Coordinates of C-alpha atoms in Angstrom, one line a residue:
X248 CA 29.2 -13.5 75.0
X249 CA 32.9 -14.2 74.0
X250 CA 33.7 -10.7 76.2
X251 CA 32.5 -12.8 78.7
X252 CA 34.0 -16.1 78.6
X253 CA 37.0 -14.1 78.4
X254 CA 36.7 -12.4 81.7
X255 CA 35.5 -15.5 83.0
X256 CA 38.3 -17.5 81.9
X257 CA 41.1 -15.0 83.0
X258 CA 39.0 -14.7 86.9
X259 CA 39.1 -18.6 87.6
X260 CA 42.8 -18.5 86.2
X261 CA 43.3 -15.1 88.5
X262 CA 41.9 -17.3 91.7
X263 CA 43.5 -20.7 90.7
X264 CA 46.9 -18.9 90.3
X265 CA 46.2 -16.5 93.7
X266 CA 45.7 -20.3 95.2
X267 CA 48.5 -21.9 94.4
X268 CA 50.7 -19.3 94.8
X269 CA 49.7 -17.9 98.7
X270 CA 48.4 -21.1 99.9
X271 CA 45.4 -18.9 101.2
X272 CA 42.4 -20.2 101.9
X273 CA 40.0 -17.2 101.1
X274 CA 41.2 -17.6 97.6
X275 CA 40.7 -21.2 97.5
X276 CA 36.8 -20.4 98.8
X277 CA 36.6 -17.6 95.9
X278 CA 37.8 -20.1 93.5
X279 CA 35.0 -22.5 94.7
X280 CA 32.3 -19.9 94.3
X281 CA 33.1 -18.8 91.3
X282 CA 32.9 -22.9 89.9
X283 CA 29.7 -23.2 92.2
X284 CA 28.2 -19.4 90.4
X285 CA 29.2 -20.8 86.9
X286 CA 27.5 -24.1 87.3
X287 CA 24.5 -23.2 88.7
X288 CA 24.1 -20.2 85.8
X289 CA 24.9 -23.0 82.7
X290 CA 22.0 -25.2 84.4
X291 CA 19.6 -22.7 84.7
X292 CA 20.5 -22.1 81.1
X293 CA 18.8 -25.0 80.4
X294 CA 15.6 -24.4 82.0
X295 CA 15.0 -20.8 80.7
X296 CA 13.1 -19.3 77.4
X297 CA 11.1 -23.2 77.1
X298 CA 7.8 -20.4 77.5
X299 CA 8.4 -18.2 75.4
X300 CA 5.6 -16.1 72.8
X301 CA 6.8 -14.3 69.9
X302 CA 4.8 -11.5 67.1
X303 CA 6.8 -10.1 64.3
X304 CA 5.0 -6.6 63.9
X305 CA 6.0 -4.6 60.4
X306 CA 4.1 -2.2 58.3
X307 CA 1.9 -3.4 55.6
X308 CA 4.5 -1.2 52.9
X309 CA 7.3 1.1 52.9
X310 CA 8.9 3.0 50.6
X311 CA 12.5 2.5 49.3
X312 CA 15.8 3.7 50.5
X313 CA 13.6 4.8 53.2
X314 CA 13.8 3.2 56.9
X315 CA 10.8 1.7 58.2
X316 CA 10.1 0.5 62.4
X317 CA 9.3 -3.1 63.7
X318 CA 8.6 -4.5 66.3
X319 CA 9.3 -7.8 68.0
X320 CA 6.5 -8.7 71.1
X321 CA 7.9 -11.7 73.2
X322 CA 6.5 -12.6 76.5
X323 CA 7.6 -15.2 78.9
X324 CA 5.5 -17.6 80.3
X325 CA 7.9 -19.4 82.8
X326 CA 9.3 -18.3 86.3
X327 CA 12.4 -18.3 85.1
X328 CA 14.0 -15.1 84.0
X329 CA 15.3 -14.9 80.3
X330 CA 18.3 -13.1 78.6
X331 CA 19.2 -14.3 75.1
X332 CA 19.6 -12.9 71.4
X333 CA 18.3 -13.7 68.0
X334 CA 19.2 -12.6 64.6
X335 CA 16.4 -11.5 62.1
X336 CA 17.0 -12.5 58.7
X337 CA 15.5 -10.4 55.9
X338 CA 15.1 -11.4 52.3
X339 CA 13.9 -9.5 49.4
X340 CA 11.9 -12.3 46.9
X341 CA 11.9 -9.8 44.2
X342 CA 15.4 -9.1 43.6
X343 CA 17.0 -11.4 46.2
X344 CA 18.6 -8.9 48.3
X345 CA 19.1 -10.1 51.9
X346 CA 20.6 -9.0 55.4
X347 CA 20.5 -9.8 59.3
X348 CA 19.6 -7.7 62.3
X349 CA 20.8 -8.9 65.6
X350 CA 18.2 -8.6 68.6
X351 CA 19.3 -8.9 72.2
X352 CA 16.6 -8.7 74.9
X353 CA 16.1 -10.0 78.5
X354 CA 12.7 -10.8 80.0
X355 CA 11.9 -11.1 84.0
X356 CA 9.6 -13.4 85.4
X357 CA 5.9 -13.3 83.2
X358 CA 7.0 -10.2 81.9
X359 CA 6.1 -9.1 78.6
X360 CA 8.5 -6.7 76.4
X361 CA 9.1 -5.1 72.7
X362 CA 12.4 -4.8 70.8
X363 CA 12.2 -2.0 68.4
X364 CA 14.3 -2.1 65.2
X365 CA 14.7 -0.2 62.1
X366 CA 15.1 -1.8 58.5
X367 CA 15.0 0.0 54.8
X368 CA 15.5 -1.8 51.3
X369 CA 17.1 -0.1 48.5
X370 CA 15.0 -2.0 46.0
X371 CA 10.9 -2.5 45.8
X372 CA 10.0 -5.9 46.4
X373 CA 8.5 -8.0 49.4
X374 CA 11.1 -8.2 52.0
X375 CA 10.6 -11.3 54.2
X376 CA 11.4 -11.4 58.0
X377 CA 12.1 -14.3 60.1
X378 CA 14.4 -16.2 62.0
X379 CA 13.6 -20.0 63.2
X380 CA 15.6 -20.2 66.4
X381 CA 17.3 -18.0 68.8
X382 CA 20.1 -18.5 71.5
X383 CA 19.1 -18.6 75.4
X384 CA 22.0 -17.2 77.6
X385 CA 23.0 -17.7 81.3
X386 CA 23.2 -14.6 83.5
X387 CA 26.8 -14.7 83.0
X388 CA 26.5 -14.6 79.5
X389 CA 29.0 -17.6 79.4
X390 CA 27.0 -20.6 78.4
X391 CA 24.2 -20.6 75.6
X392 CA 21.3 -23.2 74.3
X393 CA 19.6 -22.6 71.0
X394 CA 15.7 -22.6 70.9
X395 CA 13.0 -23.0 68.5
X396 CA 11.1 -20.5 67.5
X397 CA 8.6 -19.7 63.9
X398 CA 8.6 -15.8 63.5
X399 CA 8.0 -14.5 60.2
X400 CA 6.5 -11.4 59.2
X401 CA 6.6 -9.2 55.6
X402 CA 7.1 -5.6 54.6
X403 CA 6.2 -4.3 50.7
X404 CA 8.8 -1.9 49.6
X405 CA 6.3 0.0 46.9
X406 CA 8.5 1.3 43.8
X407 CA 9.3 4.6 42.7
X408 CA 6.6 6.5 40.4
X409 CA 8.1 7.7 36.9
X410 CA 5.8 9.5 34.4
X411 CA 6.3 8.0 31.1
X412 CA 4.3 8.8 27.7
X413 CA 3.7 5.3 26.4
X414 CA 1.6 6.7 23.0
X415 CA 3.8 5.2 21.4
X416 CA 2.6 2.0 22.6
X417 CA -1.3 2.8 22.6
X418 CA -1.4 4.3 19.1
X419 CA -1.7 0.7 17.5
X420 CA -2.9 -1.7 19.6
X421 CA -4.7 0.2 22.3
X422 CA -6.5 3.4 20.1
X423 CA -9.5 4.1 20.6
X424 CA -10.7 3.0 17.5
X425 CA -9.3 -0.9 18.4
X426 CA -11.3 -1.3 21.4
X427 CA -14.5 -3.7 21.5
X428 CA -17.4 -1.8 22.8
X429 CA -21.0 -2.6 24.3
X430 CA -23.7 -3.1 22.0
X431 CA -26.0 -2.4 25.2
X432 CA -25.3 1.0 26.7
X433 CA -23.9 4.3 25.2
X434 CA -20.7 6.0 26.9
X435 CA -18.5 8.7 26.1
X436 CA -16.0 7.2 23.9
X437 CA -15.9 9.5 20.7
X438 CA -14.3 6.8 18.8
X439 CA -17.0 4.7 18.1
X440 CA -21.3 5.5 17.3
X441 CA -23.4 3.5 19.5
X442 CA -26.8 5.1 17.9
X443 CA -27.9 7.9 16.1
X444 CA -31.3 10.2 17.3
X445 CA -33.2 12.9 17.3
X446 CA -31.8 15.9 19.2
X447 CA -33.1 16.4 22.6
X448 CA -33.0 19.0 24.9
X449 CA -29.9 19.2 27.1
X450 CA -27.4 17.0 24.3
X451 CA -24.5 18.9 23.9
X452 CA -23.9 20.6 20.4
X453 CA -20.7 18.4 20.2
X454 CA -22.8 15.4 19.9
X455 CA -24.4 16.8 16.5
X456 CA -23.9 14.7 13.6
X457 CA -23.4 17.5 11.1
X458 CA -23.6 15.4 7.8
X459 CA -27.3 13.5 8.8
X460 CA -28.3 16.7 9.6
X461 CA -28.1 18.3 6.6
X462 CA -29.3 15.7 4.7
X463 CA -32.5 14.7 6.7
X464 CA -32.9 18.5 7.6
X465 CA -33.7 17.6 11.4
X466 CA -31.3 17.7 14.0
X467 CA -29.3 14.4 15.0
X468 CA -27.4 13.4 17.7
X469 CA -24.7 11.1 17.5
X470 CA -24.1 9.0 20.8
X471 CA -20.6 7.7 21.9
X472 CA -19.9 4.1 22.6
X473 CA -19.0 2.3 25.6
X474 CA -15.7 0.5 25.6
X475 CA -16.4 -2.8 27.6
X476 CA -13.7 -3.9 30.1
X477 CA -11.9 -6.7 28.5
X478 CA -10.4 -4.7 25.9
X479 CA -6.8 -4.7 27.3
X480 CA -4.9 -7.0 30.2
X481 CA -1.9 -6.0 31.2
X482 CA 0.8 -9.1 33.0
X483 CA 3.8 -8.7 34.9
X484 CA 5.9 -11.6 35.5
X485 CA 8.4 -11.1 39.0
X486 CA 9.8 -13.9 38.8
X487 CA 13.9 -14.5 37.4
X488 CA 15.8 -17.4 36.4
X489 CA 18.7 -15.4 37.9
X490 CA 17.9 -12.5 39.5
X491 CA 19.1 -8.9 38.7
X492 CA 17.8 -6.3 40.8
X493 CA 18.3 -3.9 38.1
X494 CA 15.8 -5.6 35.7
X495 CA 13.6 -6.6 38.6
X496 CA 13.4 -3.0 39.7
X497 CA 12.7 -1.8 36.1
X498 CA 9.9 -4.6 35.7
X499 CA 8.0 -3.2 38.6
X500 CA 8.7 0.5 37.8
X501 CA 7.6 -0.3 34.0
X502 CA 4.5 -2.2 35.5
X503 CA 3.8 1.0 37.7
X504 CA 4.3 3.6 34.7
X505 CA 2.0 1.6 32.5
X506 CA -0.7 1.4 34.5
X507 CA -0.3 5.2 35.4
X508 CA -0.5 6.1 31.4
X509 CA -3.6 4.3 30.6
X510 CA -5.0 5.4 34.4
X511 CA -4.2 9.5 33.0
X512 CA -6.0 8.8 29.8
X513 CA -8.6 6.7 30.9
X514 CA -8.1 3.7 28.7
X515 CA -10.2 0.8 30.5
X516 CA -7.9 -2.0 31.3
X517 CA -7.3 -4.4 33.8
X518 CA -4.4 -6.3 35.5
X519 CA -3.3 -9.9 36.5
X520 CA -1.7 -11.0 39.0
X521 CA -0.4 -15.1 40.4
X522 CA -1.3 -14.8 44.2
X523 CA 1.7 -17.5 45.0
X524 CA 0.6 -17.4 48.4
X525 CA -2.6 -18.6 47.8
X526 CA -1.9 -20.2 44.6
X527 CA -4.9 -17.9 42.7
X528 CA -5.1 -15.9 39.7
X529 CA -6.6 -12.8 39.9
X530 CA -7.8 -10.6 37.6
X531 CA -8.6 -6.3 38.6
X532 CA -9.7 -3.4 37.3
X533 CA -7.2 -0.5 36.8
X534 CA -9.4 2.6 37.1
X535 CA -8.2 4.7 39.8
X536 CA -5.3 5.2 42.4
X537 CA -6.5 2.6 45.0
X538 CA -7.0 0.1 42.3
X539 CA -3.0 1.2 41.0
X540 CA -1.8 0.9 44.4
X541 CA -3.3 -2.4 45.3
X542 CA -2.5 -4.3 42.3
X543 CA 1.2 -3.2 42.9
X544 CA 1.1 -4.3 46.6
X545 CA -0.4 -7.7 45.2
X546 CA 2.5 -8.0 42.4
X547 CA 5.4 -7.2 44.3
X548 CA 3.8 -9.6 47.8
X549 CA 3.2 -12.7 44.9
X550 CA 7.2 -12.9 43.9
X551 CA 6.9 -16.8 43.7
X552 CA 9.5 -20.0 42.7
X553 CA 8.6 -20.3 38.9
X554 CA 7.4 -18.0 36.0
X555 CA 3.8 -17.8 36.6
X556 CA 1.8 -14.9 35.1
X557 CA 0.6 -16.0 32.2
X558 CA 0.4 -19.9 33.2
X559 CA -2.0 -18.9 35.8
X560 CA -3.8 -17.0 33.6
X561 CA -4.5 -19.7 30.6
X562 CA -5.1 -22.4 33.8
X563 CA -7.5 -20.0 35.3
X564 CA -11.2 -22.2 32.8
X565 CA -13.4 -19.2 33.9
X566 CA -11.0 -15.7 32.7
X567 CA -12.3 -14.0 29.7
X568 CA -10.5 -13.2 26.8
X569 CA -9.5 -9.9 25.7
X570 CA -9.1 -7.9 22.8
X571 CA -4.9 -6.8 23.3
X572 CA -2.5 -7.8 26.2
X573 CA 0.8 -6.2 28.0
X574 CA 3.3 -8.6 28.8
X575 CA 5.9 -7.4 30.9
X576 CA 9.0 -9.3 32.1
X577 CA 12.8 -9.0 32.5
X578 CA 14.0 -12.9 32.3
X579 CA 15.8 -13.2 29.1
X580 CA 14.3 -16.5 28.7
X581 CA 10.9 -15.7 29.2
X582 CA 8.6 -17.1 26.2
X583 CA 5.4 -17.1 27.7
X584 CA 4.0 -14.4 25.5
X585 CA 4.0 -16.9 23.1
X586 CA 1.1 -18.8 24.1
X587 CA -1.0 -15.8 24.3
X588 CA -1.3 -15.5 21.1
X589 CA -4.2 -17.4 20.3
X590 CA -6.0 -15.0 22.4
X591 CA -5.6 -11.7 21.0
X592 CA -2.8 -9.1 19.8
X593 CA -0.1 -9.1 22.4
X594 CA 2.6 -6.9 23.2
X595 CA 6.2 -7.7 24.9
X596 CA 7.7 -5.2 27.3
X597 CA 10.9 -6.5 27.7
X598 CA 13.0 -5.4 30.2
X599 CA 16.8 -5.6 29.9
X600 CA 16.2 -8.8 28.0
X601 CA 17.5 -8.0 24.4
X602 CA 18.8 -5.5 22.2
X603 CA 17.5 -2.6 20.8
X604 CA 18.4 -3.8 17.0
X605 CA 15.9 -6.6 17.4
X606 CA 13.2 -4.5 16.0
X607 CA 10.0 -2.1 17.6
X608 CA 10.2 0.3 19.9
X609 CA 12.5 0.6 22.6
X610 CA 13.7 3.2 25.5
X611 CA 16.2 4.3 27.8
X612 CA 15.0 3.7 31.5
X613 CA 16.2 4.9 34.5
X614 CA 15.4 3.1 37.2
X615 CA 15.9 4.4 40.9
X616 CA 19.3 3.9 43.1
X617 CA 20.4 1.2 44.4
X618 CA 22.5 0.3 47.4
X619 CA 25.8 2.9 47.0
X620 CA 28.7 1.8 47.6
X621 CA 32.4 3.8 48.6
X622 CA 32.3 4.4 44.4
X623 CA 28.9 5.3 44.2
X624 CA 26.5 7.9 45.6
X625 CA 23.5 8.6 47.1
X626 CA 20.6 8.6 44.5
X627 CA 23.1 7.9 41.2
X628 CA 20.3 6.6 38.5
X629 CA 20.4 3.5 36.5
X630 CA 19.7 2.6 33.2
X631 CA 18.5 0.0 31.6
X632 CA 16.9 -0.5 27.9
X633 CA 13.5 -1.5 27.7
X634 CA 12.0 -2.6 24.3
X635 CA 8.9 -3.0 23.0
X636 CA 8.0 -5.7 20.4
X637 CA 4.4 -6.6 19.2
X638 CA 4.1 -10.3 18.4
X639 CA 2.5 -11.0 14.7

């Protein structure tokens, strides 16, 4: 637009000048025109884009450092022809990253028309899109008027998988031997007997129970026991008092790893998750990769105002209790864990929150590559030290 103005400016001063310095007429009538052209193009300014339709289209998730399409879908409703711009803003909740995408477009009469654009994010998270008004431009390109506009839309930037052995974390709390199992069913935990029998045909020889059987001189069967599902709940809090990317990208990355370990060796657990956007609790089981992939999507979609994780869960009158719990965060103030335990044993993943001298377990993590700068390149890993305290 300034481009324009500019050769605007330096034409009327060209004809104004050619004027007054040849006394000629056709100048004088050029000069005229040109007022007359500009006039007529700032008023009609005024009139266009009051019809206008907008839809944000984006994926449902993305991965990161990886560039992802959207559209924007206008359609003008008026007789008046529109040019104009707008500027998408994008916003990352989760570790407040942010950026703008400038959009021209002109639209004839009723027409309908799509501006493609590409976006990436070099952290997980929700990024946000939306911009709330948008400049209408004359033909000229000289005179503008902003107008309204709600268009919002949202893209989940799923975090990078890392395979981490967490026994150390499951060899006290989360054994076998430590879970609560049905009284009403068998299953095929060996850690527990949930009856003893007489052998029938078609039990496995691994299910004797070599000591009865030698005493009572008939074969018997031991049976395995079936864990029941509110053995273990693992929370994630997203949200920061002030927000590091680093830490927020090692929360969800941590988040993801445990559920993968206890997926792999098919400990029953299940995760919960403070919908912000609907202002829910919810509580899911973690037994297979569609059940990993949508609690992620959930998490990383909920990044809300205010720590909520375990809040929602204590507020939520009808959510059972279970046996251990997960707490994962990465706000050094985060004391939430506290109240959990009246409930069970619970155990505090902390994620760049403290130091490694403060006792338990703790591990180097390296979480995936941020935005590179001219120091920096492409795919340089992070770390940052994750500990791992139970709470007596």
């Amino acid at each position: 637009m300034m481009k324009s103005r500019i050769m605007w400016f330096l034409w009327i001063v060209l004809m104004a000048g050619a004027t007054v310095y040849t006394g000629s007429w056709i100048f004088a009538v050029l000069l005229m025109i040109s007022g007359i052209l500009l006039v007529f193009s700032a008023v009609t300014a005024l009139f266009c884009g009051k019809k206008m339709e907008w839809k944000l289209k984006l994926p449902r998730a993305a991965q990161r450092t990886q560039c992802f399409n959207g559209n924007l879908k206008m359609q003008n409703n008026s007789i008046w022809p529109v040019s104009g711009s707008c500027t998408l803003h994008w916003q990352n909740q989760f570790t407040g990253e942010k950026g703008e995408i400038p959009l021209p477009f002109s639209l004839g009469t009723r027409e309908t028309g799509t501006v493609g654009f590409q976006a990436k994010s070099n952290w997980c998270g929700c990024i946000e899109f939306g911009f709330s008004q948008w400049k209408c431009r004359d033909f000229f390109g000289v005179a503008a008027v902003k107008r309204v506009a709600e268009v919002s839309g949202c893209t989940v930037v799923m975090p990078g998988e890392h395979r981490q052995d967490f026994s150390f974390l499951t060899r006290e709390g989360f054994d076998m031997e430590s879970f609560r199992y049905s009284g009403s069913r068998p299953g095929d935990d060996p850690g527990e007997t949930y009856d003893i029998r007489e052998y029938q045909p078609g039990d496995s020889i691994r299910q004797i129970h070599w000591k009865l059987t030698g005493k009572l001189d008939d074969i018997m069967i031991r049976e395995k026991s079936y864990p029941v599902d509110d053995t273990v709940l693992i929370l994630a809090e997203s949200w920061q008092e002030h927000k590091d990317p680093g830490r927020a990208e090692t929360v969800a990355e941590v988040f993801a790893s445990v559920l993968l370990d206890f997926i792999d060796k098919k400990i029953p657990c299940q995760a919960g998750i403070y919908d912000h956007q609907t202002g829910r609790f919810r509580i899911q089981k973690v037994r297979t990769r569609e059940d990993y992939e949508n609690v992620l999507y959930l998490f990383l979609r909920s990044s809300g105002q205010k720590r909520m994780a375990v809040q929602g869960y204590l507020e939520n009158s009808g959510t059972q209790s279970f046996a251990n719990y997960i707490y994962i965060t990465g706000d050094p103030d985060d004391r939430e864990a506290e109240t959990l335990r009246q409930k069970g044993q619970v155990t505090v993943i902390g994620c760049g929150t403290g130091s490694p001298d403060n006792g338990g377990e703790h591990i180097t993590w390296k979480y995936g590559s941020q935005n590179p700068d001219s120091t920096q390149k492409e795919n340089t890993e992070n770390n940052c030290q994750v500990s791992f305290c139970r709470l007596r």
